[in-house]
Amino acid sequence: MSSFYHFHWSREEHADCLVLVTTLASFREQDVIEVVDKDILSGNPYPEALIIIAPADLAKSMAKALKAMIQARDLIRLPADTAIVVASFDDQGKVTAPASSVLQGNMKLTAGDFKEIIQSGTHHLVSSRGAVLVAPHAHHFIHPRRKHSRAFFRAANALIQGEEIGFLALALLPYLTVHTEKVWIDSSSIASLVYAAYALKSRLSPDATSSIQIQSFLSYEGLDQLWIQDHTKELILISATASGSLPELVAGRTKLPAQRIITLFSTARSFSGTVVFDARETTSRLEPLMLETFDDTTCPWCQDGSRLITFVGDQFLRDAATITPYTLVEAAATPAFKAVMKKYRGQNAFSLRLDREHTGHGLFVDLGHTLLAPGNRSAISKLVQRNVPASTSHILPTAGEDSKLLAEIVADEVQALGLKRPFVLDTSKPDDATRDQKGVVIVAATVSSGQSFQDASRDLRAPFRNLPRTYFAGLSKHSAAEHQVSLLKDLEHNNKEYKHTFCAVDAMTLPHQNRYLAWKRELEFWTKVQLDQSKNRADAHVLEFAERRRGTLSKTIVEDNFFLPNTGGQSLELRPSFAFWDPGYELEKIRQGDVFATIAGILENRRTPSKTGQAAPLSQSPFHLTVLSSENFARFNDGIIQASLLRAAFPHELSYADPQMASHSAKIGHLVLKMLERHAENQGEAVLEFLIALATRRMTLATIDLKRVASYLKELPVLLSTILPYVLAPNPYGVGDDVAIPKPS
């Protein structure tokens, strides 16, 4: 390990200076020689100056040794006109370089120069050590205070080597007082820095505290432990802040003055207390929103289907994630799932409804021709026999005509058992006491979040108290979702009485929340295309296609409008022998919604742990990511199935840009090129779906593969040739810019 931390600093008079910093009380001449030699051999031009910064108790002896090394000529291999300066710093961190400190050449350094040098060294350390963590594609971080962001500043990454810790200790010196006896820190990862800084201060100042007490208050989680007893002898050091909220909370709790609440690194626009290093410059290459923090309800990445990475411990650790490809197999469709889909397929039961309040489209299931059809009455009858108590006196339907119809069917089935027909309550009058209350069945045609059941449960607390309560659902859409477990516990809870009961006729496993964002992203894409092409005198066919598709996406999507057509304008259709269905279906009755709902259900089932606790095949964690293998798109070569996979998968499940996924990225790139070549044949029928997935960044490939796709040279229909450049760049036509970006060629 070297005695010196070294980096380059530039200023106008001396364009490139090599800076060496040490905080030790002694040094090895060989360390200086090695740093200079390696810098020369690295390919950098000779530095205009060599600036060495040392503590006051070392500077004099170091200058003497360096003079001897310069005179020896062959030890420091720099030209004779290169300025060599030995500057010194005191216990306040003040760096000075009087004329006598210039050992060779000519150079004058001011206090402002040394401030820039410390800032430049800190910037280099933060950048070279990767202190700014950026979440991989389709993932983002959740902070200890439950805020979300795409990037995060981790100070511990800059505290790896001793000489680097020493350099930061020098940067911290001006902010530390000599009479401090206790330092509170937000993370144990910066304890070494505090010890180093106070060891340096006590060495350089006879008045400084000889020993220091350090205590971590564990960031946001431990604010209650932060208790200042002596405002004159305690201070607080915060490792890093992205929003400025932690220093603000600390200031409000402790009432310490600003100079005693110190933040080491800050990327916040405004902050409380004192900041040692404004790290915004180190994050200038990032998109503006990446370091912004959001609540879970307003988080734009959550709305895009991005998955969370949770920090571990007060040092905010996350390991490098491994990535595993997963291939769907026929066994992914269980017998129970196949039985449900047999009932719902071919009935035009599925549609996508645009939710104006919550971003995205929700998958709606129409029960009129499925569960509530006369031919399916037996399933409801069996569930009534098994789960509805004989003491039931009332039935309360939740909102909606389907729920009212199902409530009447349940009442009829109870009567068919030879019991008195329960009274069906008015939804708006759940406390109507027309007869003695003995038990109640709450009926919902479809259960999504379970909010309707919970609302009804509250309405019935007074009239039905702890009497038997049965929650009867026609279709439970999120039967394997995490929230369903807590929902059932809430619904079944009945103080010290017997538990209430929940039952459902049919169950599907769809993602919760029930929002699919692929269609919203497509809508935004066609709006962008219309704007770009209207200013580029596009072919009328492109503008007409974009307008027609925008109209489809802006209302409820039904029948065969789920997916983009092939290049001949025909809708994507299912071919025989769909692996996830039992045989016996009539192809002419099958709609795109049937296939999409099937794939969406299977993918969600693969994301859910088994009842035995076995990890789910598509599970994600901070340490392990799973993507859909490229093999899926070769194995399932029907365009309608490929489109369903592209639309139902989360973006992180279609992320192949990481080097670990290079082979899968290449295979998908090759597949898309083949589709472009055979766009008029069955093999290329889903080409528009793949191009839109790439253009909207729901699917990501390695840059080399994107360039291959975007540079396809053969003649294409005008719609494909118009879309193709968006695969590589979000603004390929330069609309709004002074210079248009040419199409890839």
PDB file of N, CA and C in Angstrom, residues 5-90:
ATOM      1  N   TYR A   5      -2.059   9.200  -1.658  1.00  0.00           N
ATOM      2  CA  TYR A   5      -3.227   9.205  -2.543  1.00  0.00           C
ATOM      3  C   TYR A   5      -2.893  10.195  -3.659  1.00  0.00           C
ATOM      4  N   HIS A   6      -3.073   9.803  -4.914  1.00  0.00           N
ATOM      5  CA  HIS A   6      -2.646  10.687  -6.000  1.00  0.00           C
ATOM      6  C   HIS A   6      -3.729  10.815  -7.067  1.00  0.00           C
ATOM      7  N   PHE A   7      -3.720  11.948  -7.750  1.00  0.00           N
ATOM      8  CA  PHE A   7      -4.713  12.253  -8.773  1.00  0.00           C
ATOM      9  C   PHE A   7      -4.194  13.422  -9.606  1.00  0.00           C
ATOM     10  N   HIS A   8      -4.921  13.798 -10.633  1.00  0.00           N
ATOM     11  CA  HIS A   8      -4.537  14.930 -11.480  1.00  0.00           C
ATOM     12  C   HIS A   8      -5.469  16.113 -11.224  1.00  0.00           C
ATOM     13  N   TRP A   9      -4.859  17.304 -11.275  1.00  0.00           N
ATOM     14  CA  TRP A   9      -5.622  18.552 -11.117  1.00  0.00           C
ATOM     15  C   TRP A   9      -5.189  19.501 -12.217  1.00  0.00           C
ATOM     16  N   SER A  10      -6.146  20.200 -12.790  1.00  0.00           N
ATOM     17  CA  SER A  10      -5.831  21.112 -13.896  1.00  0.00           C
ATOM     18  C   SER A  10      -6.192  22.545 -13.540  1.00  0.00           C
ATOM     19  N   ARG A  11      -5.350  23.456 -13.990  1.00  0.00           N
ATOM     20  CA  ARG A  11      -5.687  24.878 -13.945  1.00  0.00           C
ATOM     21  C   ARG A  11      -5.039  25.537 -15.156  1.00  0.00           C
ATOM     22  N   GLU A  12      -5.391  26.776 -15.413  1.00  0.00           N
ATOM     23  CA  GLU A  12      -5.016  27.406 -16.676  1.00  0.00           C
ATOM     24  C   GLU A  12      -3.508  27.503 -16.869  1.00  0.00           C
ATOM     25  N   GLU A  13      -2.767  27.972 -15.827  1.00  0.00           N
ATOM     26  CA  GLU A  13      -1.323  28.157 -15.986  1.00  0.00           C
ATOM     27  C   GLU A  13      -0.577  26.827 -16.083  1.00  0.00           C
ATOM     28  N   HIS A  14      -1.017  25.855 -15.336  1.00  0.00           N
ATOM     29  CA  HIS A  14      -0.404  24.525 -15.337  1.00  0.00           C
ATOM     30  C   HIS A  14      -1.518  23.535 -15.692  1.00  0.00           C
ATOM     31  N   ALA A  15      -1.583  23.221 -16.988  1.00  0.00           N
ATOM     32  CA  ALA A  15      -2.750  22.502 -17.492  1.00  0.00           C
ATOM     33  C   ALA A  15      -2.973  21.168 -16.807  1.00  0.00           C
ATOM     34  N   ASP A  16      -1.908  20.509 -16.389  1.00  0.00           N
ATOM     35  CA  ASP A  16      -2.089  19.185 -15.799  1.00  0.00           C
ATOM     36  C   ASP A  16      -1.059  18.981 -14.697  1.00  0.00           C
ATOM     37  N   CYS A  17      -1.533  18.940 -13.455  1.00  0.00           N
ATOM     38  CA  CYS A  17      -0.637  18.768 -12.311  1.00  0.00           C
ATOM     39  C   CYS A  17      -0.891  17.418 -11.662  1.00  0.00           C
ATOM     40  N   LEU A  18       0.187  16.723 -11.327  1.00  0.00           N
ATOM     41  CA  LEU A  18       0.082  15.468 -10.589  1.00  0.00           C
ATOM     42  C   LEU A  18       0.171  15.803  -9.099  1.00  0.00           C
ATOM     43  N   VAL A  19      -0.852  15.394  -8.359  1.00  0.00           N
ATOM     44  CA  VAL A  19      -0.939  15.731  -6.936  1.00  0.00           C
ATOM     45  C   VAL A  19      -0.794  14.465  -6.107  1.00  0.00           C
ATOM     46  N   LEU A  20       0.093  14.510  -5.101  1.00  0.00           N
ATOM     47  CA  LEU A  20       0.265  13.415  -4.143  1.00  0.00           C
ATOM     48  C   LEU A  20      -0.074  13.952  -2.765  1.00  0.00           C
ATOM     49  N   VAL A  21      -0.886  13.203  -2.022  1.00  0.00           N
ATOM     50  CA  VAL A  21      -1.294  13.635  -0.682  1.00  0.00           C
ATOM     51  C   VAL A  21      -1.003  12.511   0.304  1.00  0.00           C
ATOM     52  N   THR A  22      -0.375  12.866   1.422  1.00  0.00           N
ATOM     53  CA  THR A  22      -0.193  11.907   2.516  1.00  0.00           C
ATOM     54  C   THR A  22      -0.562  12.577   3.823  1.00  0.00           C
ATOM     55  N   THR A  23      -1.036  11.792   4.770  1.00  0.00           N
ATOM     56  CA  THR A  23      -1.345  12.306   6.109  1.00  0.00           C
ATOM     57  C   THR A  23      -0.491  11.610   7.166  1.00  0.00           C
ATOM     58  N   LEU A  24       0.449  10.797   6.714  1.00  0.00           N
ATOM     59  CA  LEU A  24       1.304  10.062   7.646  1.00  0.00           C
ATOM     60  C   LEU A  24       2.411  10.965   8.191  1.00  0.00           C
ATOM     61  N   ALA A  25       3.051  10.527   9.269  1.00  0.00           N
ATOM     62  CA  ALA A  25       4.145  11.301   9.879  1.00  0.00           C
ATOM     63  C   ALA A  25       5.481  10.967   9.248  1.00  0.00           C
ATOM     64  N   SER A  26       5.492   9.986   8.350  1.00  0.00           N
ATOM     65  CA  SER A  26       6.712   9.626   7.635  1.00  0.00           C
ATOM     66  C   SER A  26       6.322   9.106   6.263  1.00  0.00           C
ATOM     67  N   PHE A  27       7.310   8.965   5.381  1.00  0.00           N
ATOM     68  CA  PHE A  27       6.998   8.456   4.052  1.00  0.00           C
ATOM     69  C   PHE A  27       8.196   7.688   3.510  1.00  0.00           C
ATOM     70  N   ARG A  28       7.913   6.877   2.495  1.00  0.00           N
ATOM     71  CA  ARG A  28       8.981   6.140   1.821  1.00  0.00           C
ATOM     72  C   ARG A  28       9.270   6.819   0.485  1.00  0.00           C
ATOM     73  N   GLU A  29      10.546   7.075   0.231  1.00  0.00           N
ATOM     74  CA  GLU A  29      10.925   7.704  -1.031  1.00  0.00           C
ATOM     75  C   GLU A  29      10.465   6.865  -2.222  1.00  0.00           C
ATOM     76  N   GLN A  30      10.503   5.551  -2.043  1.00  0.00           N
ATOM     77  CA  GLN A  30      10.127   4.661  -3.137  1.00  0.00           C
ATOM     78  C   GLN A  30       8.673   4.872  -3.559  1.00  0.00           C
ATOM     79  N   ASP A  31       7.804   5.258  -2.615  1.00  0.00           N
ATOM     80  CA  ASP A  31       6.401   5.510  -2.950  1.00  0.00           C
ATOM     81  C   ASP A  31       6.269   6.663  -3.932  1.00  0.00           C
ATOM     82  N   VAL A  32       7.044   7.741  -3.718  1.00  0.00           N
ATOM     83  CA  VAL A  32       7.015   8.880  -4.640  1.00  0.00           C
ATOM     84  C   VAL A  32       7.504   8.438  -6.016  1.00  0.00           C
ATOM     85  N   ILE A  33       8.595   7.697  -6.044  1.00  0.00           N
ATOM     86  CA  ILE A  33       9.174   7.237  -7.315  1.00  0.00           C
ATOM     87  C   ILE A  33       8.173   6.385  -8.092  1.00  0.00           C
ATOM     88  N   GLU A  34       7.510   5.459  -7.394  1.00  0.00           N
ATOM     89  CA  GLU A  34       6.564   4.555  -8.061  1.00  0.00           C
ATOM     90  C   GLU A  34       5.367   5.310  -8.622  1.00  0.00           C
ATOM     91  N   VAL A  35       4.846   6.279  -7.855  1.00  0.00           N
ATOM     92  CA  VAL A  35       3.681   7.034  -8.336  1.00  0.00           C
ATOM     93  C   VAL A  35       4.035   7.807  -9.595  1.00  0.00           C
ATOM     94  N   VAL A  36       5.184   8.498  -9.583  1.00  0.00           N
ATOM     95  CA  VAL A  36       5.591   9.288 -10.749  1.00  0.00           C
ATOM     96  C   VAL A  36       5.860   8.384 -11.949  1.00  0.00           C
ATOM     97  N   ASP A  37       6.576   7.291 -11.740  1.00  0.00           N
ATOM     98  CA  ASP A  37       6.909   6.388 -12.849  1.00  0.00           C
ATOM     99  C   ASP A  37       5.652   5.766 -13.466  1.00  0.00           C
ATOM    100  N   LYS A  38       4.739   5.306 -12.640  1.00  0.00           N
ATOM    101  CA  LYS A  38       3.511   4.692 -13.156  1.00  0.00           C
ATOM    102  C   LYS A  38       2.665   5.709 -13.914  1.00  0.00           C
ATOM    103  N   ASP A  39       2.665   6.952 -13.451  1.00  0.00           N
ATOM    104  CA  ASP A  39       1.891   7.987 -14.125  1.00  0.00           C
ATOM    105  C   ASP A  39       2.464   8.246 -15.515  1.00  0.00           C
ATOM    106  N   ILE A  40       3.797   8.249 -15.619  1.00  0.00           N
ATOM    107  CA  ILE A  40       4.443   8.461 -16.915  1.00  0.00           C
ATOM    108  C   ILE A  40       4.176   7.276 -17.843  1.00  0.00           C
ATOM    109  N   LEU A  41       4.291   6.047 -17.301  1.00  0.00           N
ATOM    110  CA  LEU A  41       4.105   4.840 -18.108  1.00  0.00           C
ATOM    111  C   LEU A  41       2.648   4.616 -18.513  1.00  0.00           C
ATOM    112  N   SER A  42       1.723   5.269 -17.819  1.00  0.00           N
ATOM    113  CA  SER A  42       0.300   5.072 -18.110  1.00  0.00           C
ATOM    114  C   SER A  42      -0.120   5.681 -19.435  1.00  0.00           C
ATOM    115  N   GLY A  43       0.756   6.475 -20.024  1.00  0.00           N
ATOM    116  CA  GLY A  43       0.412   7.109 -21.293  1.00  0.00           C
ATOM    117  C   GLY A  43       0.029   8.561 -21.139  1.00  0.00           C
ATOM    118  N   ASN A  44      -0.090   9.033 -19.889  1.00  0.00           N
ATOM    119  CA  ASN A  44      -0.381  10.447 -19.666  1.00  0.00           C
ATOM    120  C   ASN A  44       0.828  11.285 -20.094  1.00  0.00           C
ATOM    121  N   PRO A  45       0.599  12.492 -20.591  1.00  0.00           N
ATOM    122  CA  PRO A  45       1.740  13.371 -20.874  1.00  0.00           C
ATOM    123  C   PRO A  45       2.430  13.751 -19.564  1.00  0.00           C
ATOM    124  N   TYR A  46       3.684  14.208 -19.672  1.00  0.00           N
ATOM    125  CA  TYR A  46       4.380  14.631 -18.458  1.00  0.00           C
ATOM    126  C   TYR A  46       3.564  15.719 -17.760  1.00  0.00           C
ATOM    127  N   PRO A  47       3.401  15.627 -16.444  1.00  0.00           N
ATOM    128  CA  PRO A  47       2.657  16.675 -15.741  1.00  0.00           C
ATOM    129  C   PRO A  47       3.403  18.006 -15.789  1.00  0.00           C
ATOM    130  N   GLU A  48       2.638  19.079 -15.796  1.00  0.00           N
ATOM    131  CA  GLU A  48       3.244  20.412 -15.772  1.00  0.00           C
ATOM    132  C   GLU A  48       3.836  20.718 -14.400  1.00  0.00           C
ATOM    133  N   ALA A  49       3.312  20.037 -13.389  1.00  0.00           N
ATOM    134  CA  ALA A  49       3.823  20.268 -12.033  1.00  0.00           C
ATOM    135  C   ALA A  49       3.574  19.038 -11.188  1.00  0.00           C
ATOM    136  N   LEU A  50       4.418  18.834 -10.197  1.00  0.00           N
ATOM    137  CA  LEU A  50       4.240  17.787  -9.187  1.00  0.00           C
ATOM    138  C   LEU A  50       4.003  18.489  -7.859  1.00  0.00           C
ATOM    139  N   ILE A  51       2.782  18.319  -7.313  1.00  0.00           N
ATOM    140  CA  ILE A  51       2.419  18.970  -6.059  1.00  0.00           C
ATOM    141  C   ILE A  51       2.262  17.894  -4.996  1.00  0.00           C
ATOM    142  N   ILE A  52       3.036  17.991  -3.936  1.00  0.00           N
ATOM    143  CA  ILE A  52       2.954  17.026  -2.839  1.00  0.00           C
ATOM    144  C   ILE A  52       2.432  17.762  -1.605  1.00  0.00           C
ATOM    145  N   ILE A  53       1.364  17.221  -1.029  1.00  0.00           N
ATOM    146  CA  ILE A  53       0.755  17.828   0.161  1.00  0.00           C
ATOM    147  C   ILE A  53       1.000  16.902   1.340  1.00  0.00           C
ATOM    148  N   ALA A  54       1.604  17.450   2.394  1.00  0.00           N
ATOM    149  CA  ALA A  54       1.977  16.640   3.559  1.00  0.00           C
ATOM    150  C   ALA A  54       1.602  17.383   4.838  1.00  0.00           C
ATOM    151  N   PRO A  55       1.427  16.664   5.951  1.00  0.00           N
ATOM    152  CA  PRO A  55       1.133  17.330   7.224  1.00  0.00           C
ATOM    153  C   PRO A  55       2.318  18.180   7.683  1.00  0.00           C
ATOM    154  N   ALA A  56       2.047  19.172   8.519  1.00  0.00           N
ATOM    155  CA  ALA A  56       3.080  20.119   8.954  1.00  0.00           C
ATOM    156  C   ALA A  56       4.242  19.424   9.646  1.00  0.00           C
ATOM    157  N   ASP A  57       3.976  18.319  10.353  1.00  0.00           N
ATOM    158  CA  ASP A  57       5.061  17.650  11.076  1.00  0.00           C
ATOM    159  C   ASP A  57       5.930  16.785  10.174  1.00  0.00           C
ATOM    160  N   LEU A  58       5.595  16.707   8.878  1.00  0.00           N
ATOM    161  CA  LEU A  58       6.384  15.925   7.927  1.00  0.00           C
ATOM    162  C   LEU A  58       6.974  16.785   6.818  1.00  0.00           C
ATOM    163  N   ALA A  59       6.358  17.906   6.540  1.00  0.00           N
ATOM    164  CA  ALA A  59       6.691  18.687   5.347  1.00  0.00           C
ATOM    165  C   ALA A  59       8.166  19.064   5.279  1.00  0.00           C
ATOM    166  N   LYS A  60       8.760  19.490   6.384  1.00  0.00           N
ATOM    167  CA  LYS A  60      10.151  19.963   6.367  1.00  0.00           C
ATOM    168  C   LYS A  60      11.119  18.833   5.997  1.00  0.00           C
ATOM    169  N   SER A  61      10.952  17.678   6.657  1.00  0.00           N
ATOM    170  CA  SER A  61      11.857  16.557   6.367  1.00  0.00           C
ATOM    171  C   SER A  61      11.596  15.991   4.977  1.00  0.00           C
ATOM    172  N   MET A  62      10.336  16.044   4.546  1.00  0.00           N
ATOM    173  CA  MET A  62      10.019  15.565   3.198  1.00  0.00           C
ATOM    174  C   MET A  62      10.676  16.454   2.145  1.00  0.00           C
ATOM    175  N   ALA A  63      10.616  17.775   2.350  1.00  0.00           N
ATOM    176  CA  ALA A  63      11.230  18.700   1.398  1.00  0.00           C
ATOM    177  C   ALA A  63      12.728  18.438   1.278  1.00  0.00           C
ATOM    178  N   LYS A  64      13.354  18.194   2.411  1.00  0.00           N
ATOM    179  CA  LYS A  64      14.795  17.919   2.408  1.00  0.00           C
ATOM    180  C   LYS A  64      15.099  16.638   1.617  1.00  0.00           C
ATOM    181  N   ALA A  65      14.324  15.603   1.852  1.00  0.00           N
ATOM    182  CA  ALA A  65      14.540  14.335   1.151  1.00  0.00           C
ATOM    183  C   ALA A  65      14.290  14.479  -0.345  1.00  0.00           C
ATOM    184  N   LEU A  66      13.250  15.239  -0.722  1.00  0.00           N
ATOM    185  CA  LEU A  66      12.932  15.408  -2.132  1.00  0.00           C
ATOM    186  C   LEU A  66      14.007  16.212  -2.862  1.00  0.00           C
ATOM    187  N   LYS A  67      14.577  17.203  -2.172  1.00  0.00           N
ATOM    188  CA  LYS A  67      15.679  17.963  -2.786  1.00  0.00           C
ATOM    189  C   LYS A  67      16.826  17.018  -3.156  1.00  0.00           C
ATOM    190  N   ALA A  68      17.132  16.104  -2.248  1.00  0.00           N
ATOM    191  CA  ALA A  68      18.206  15.141  -2.521  1.00  0.00           C
ATOM    192  C   ALA A  68      17.839  14.230  -3.692  1.00  0.00           C
ATOM    193  N   MET A  69      16.569  13.857  -3.762  1.00  0.00           N
ATOM    194  CA  MET A  69      16.124  12.996  -4.860  1.00  0.00           C
ATOM    195  C   MET A  69      16.191  13.737  -6.196  1.00  0.00           C
ATOM    196  N   ILE A  70      15.851  15.036  -6.176  1.00  0.00           N
ATOM    197  CA  ILE A  70      15.917  15.831  -7.413  1.00  0.00           C
ATOM    198  C   ILE A  70      17.358  15.951  -7.888  1.00  0.00           C
ATOM    199  N   GLN A  71      18.259  16.180  -6.943  1.00  0.00           N
ATOM    200  CA  GLN A  71      19.681  16.323  -7.289  1.00  0.00           C
ATOM    201  C   GLN A  71      20.262  15.021  -7.829  1.00  0.00           C
ATOM    202  N   ALA A  72      19.704  13.901  -7.379  1.00  0.00           N
ATOM    203  CA  ALA A  72      20.183  12.605  -7.871  1.00  0.00           C
ATOM    204  C   ALA A  72      19.798  12.358  -9.332  1.00  0.00           C
ATOM    205  N   ARG A  73      18.850  13.166  -9.841  1.00  0.00           N
ATOM    206  CA  ARG A  73      18.448  13.188 -11.244  1.00  0.00           C
ATOM    207  C   ARG A  73      17.708  11.939 -11.731  1.00  0.00           C
ATOM    208  N   ASP A  74      18.132  10.760 -11.327  1.00  0.00           N
ATOM    209  CA  ASP A  74      17.518   9.547 -11.877  1.00  0.00           C
ATOM    210  C   ASP A  74      16.428   8.969 -10.979  1.00  0.00           C
ATOM    211  N   LEU A  75      16.101   9.651  -9.884  1.00  0.00           N
ATOM    212  CA  LEU A  75      15.061   9.131  -8.976  1.00  0.00           C
ATOM    213  C   LEU A  75      13.672   9.670  -9.339  1.00  0.00           C
ATOM    214  N   ILE A  76      13.577  10.977  -9.548  1.00  0.00           N
ATOM    215  CA  ILE A  76      12.311  11.574  -9.997  1.00  0.00           C
ATOM    216  C   ILE A  76      12.483  11.936 -11.461  1.00  0.00           C
ATOM    217  N   ARG A  77      11.891  11.137 -12.336  1.00  0.00           N
ATOM    218  CA  ARG A  77      12.152  11.255 -13.774  1.00  0.00           C
ATOM    219  C   ARG A  77      11.215  12.275 -14.421  1.00  0.00           C
ATOM    220  N   LEU A  78      11.355  13.518 -14.030  1.00  0.00           N
ATOM    221  CA  LEU A  78      10.579  14.605 -14.598  1.00  0.00           C
ATOM    222  C   LEU A  78      11.531  15.633 -15.190  1.00  0.00           C
ATOM    223  N   PRO A  79      11.120  16.328 -16.253  1.00  0.00           N
ATOM    224  CA  PRO A  79      11.983  17.361 -16.845  1.00  0.00           C
ATOM    225  C   PRO A  79      12.392  18.410 -15.812  1.00  0.00           C
ATOM    226  N   ALA A  80      13.534  19.050 -16.048  1.00  0.00           N
ATOM    227  CA  ALA A  80      14.090  20.013 -15.089  1.00  0.00           C
ATOM    228  C   ALA A  80      13.216  21.241 -14.914  1.00  0.00           C
ATOM    229  N   ASP A  81      12.346  21.555 -15.917  1.00  0.00           N
ATOM    230  CA  ASP A  81      11.491  22.739 -15.779  1.00  0.00           C
ATOM    231  C   ASP A  81      10.130  22.420 -15.174  1.00  0.00           C
ATOM    232  N   THR A  82       9.889  21.156 -14.807  1.00  0.00           N
ATOM    233  CA  THR A  82       8.633  20.792 -14.150  1.00  0.00           C
ATOM    234  C   THR A  82       8.642  21.298 -12.714  1.00  0.00           C
ATOM    235  N   ALA A  83       7.623  22.079 -12.357  1.00  0.00           N
ATOM    236  CA  ALA A  83       7.553  22.601 -10.993  1.00  0.00           C
ATOM    237  C   ALA A  83       7.313  21.462 -10.009  1.00  0.00           C
ATOM    238  N   ILE A  84       8.055  21.459  -8.913  1.00  0.00           N
ATOM    239  CA  ILE A  84       7.860  20.482  -7.835  1.00  0.00           C
ATOM    240  C   ILE A  84       7.672  21.273  -6.538  1.00  0.00           C
ATOM    241  N   VAL A  85       6.542  21.041  -5.899  1.00  0.00           N
ATOM    242  CA  VAL A  85       6.176  21.817  -4.714  1.00  0.00           C
ATOM    243  C   VAL A  85       5.823  20.870  -3.580  1.00  0.00           C
ATOM    244  N   VAL A  86       6.290  21.176  -2.371  1.00  0.00           N
ATOM    245  CA  VAL A  86       5.864  20.456  -1.172  1.00  0.00           C
ATOM    246  C   VAL A  86       5.051  21.413  -0.319  1.00  0.00           C
ATOM    247  N   ALA A  87       3.732  21.254  -0.326  1.00  0.00           N
ATOM    248  CA  ALA A  87       2.845  22.093   0.480  1.00  0.00           C
ATOM    249  C   ALA A  87       2.571  21.389   1.800  1.00  0.00           C
ATOM    250  N   SER A  88       2.191  22.156   2.803  1.00  0.00           N
ATOM    251  CA  SER A  88       1.909  21.569   4.120  1.00  0.00           C
ATOM    252  C   SER A  88       0.537  22.013   4.608  1.00  0.00           C
ATOM    253  N   PHE A  89      -0.064  21.196   5.484  1.00  0.00           N
ATOM    254  CA  PHE A  89      -1.352  21.570   6.088  1.00  0.00           C
ATOM    255  C   PHE A  89      -1.247  21.456   7.604  1.00  0.00           C
ATOM    256  N   ASP A  90      -2.077  22.280   8.300  1.00  0.00           N
ATOM    257  CA  ASP A  90      -2.060  22.297   9.758  1.00  0.00           C
ATOM    258  C   ASP A  90      -3.268  21.574  10.313  1.00  0.00           C
TER     259      ASP A  90
END
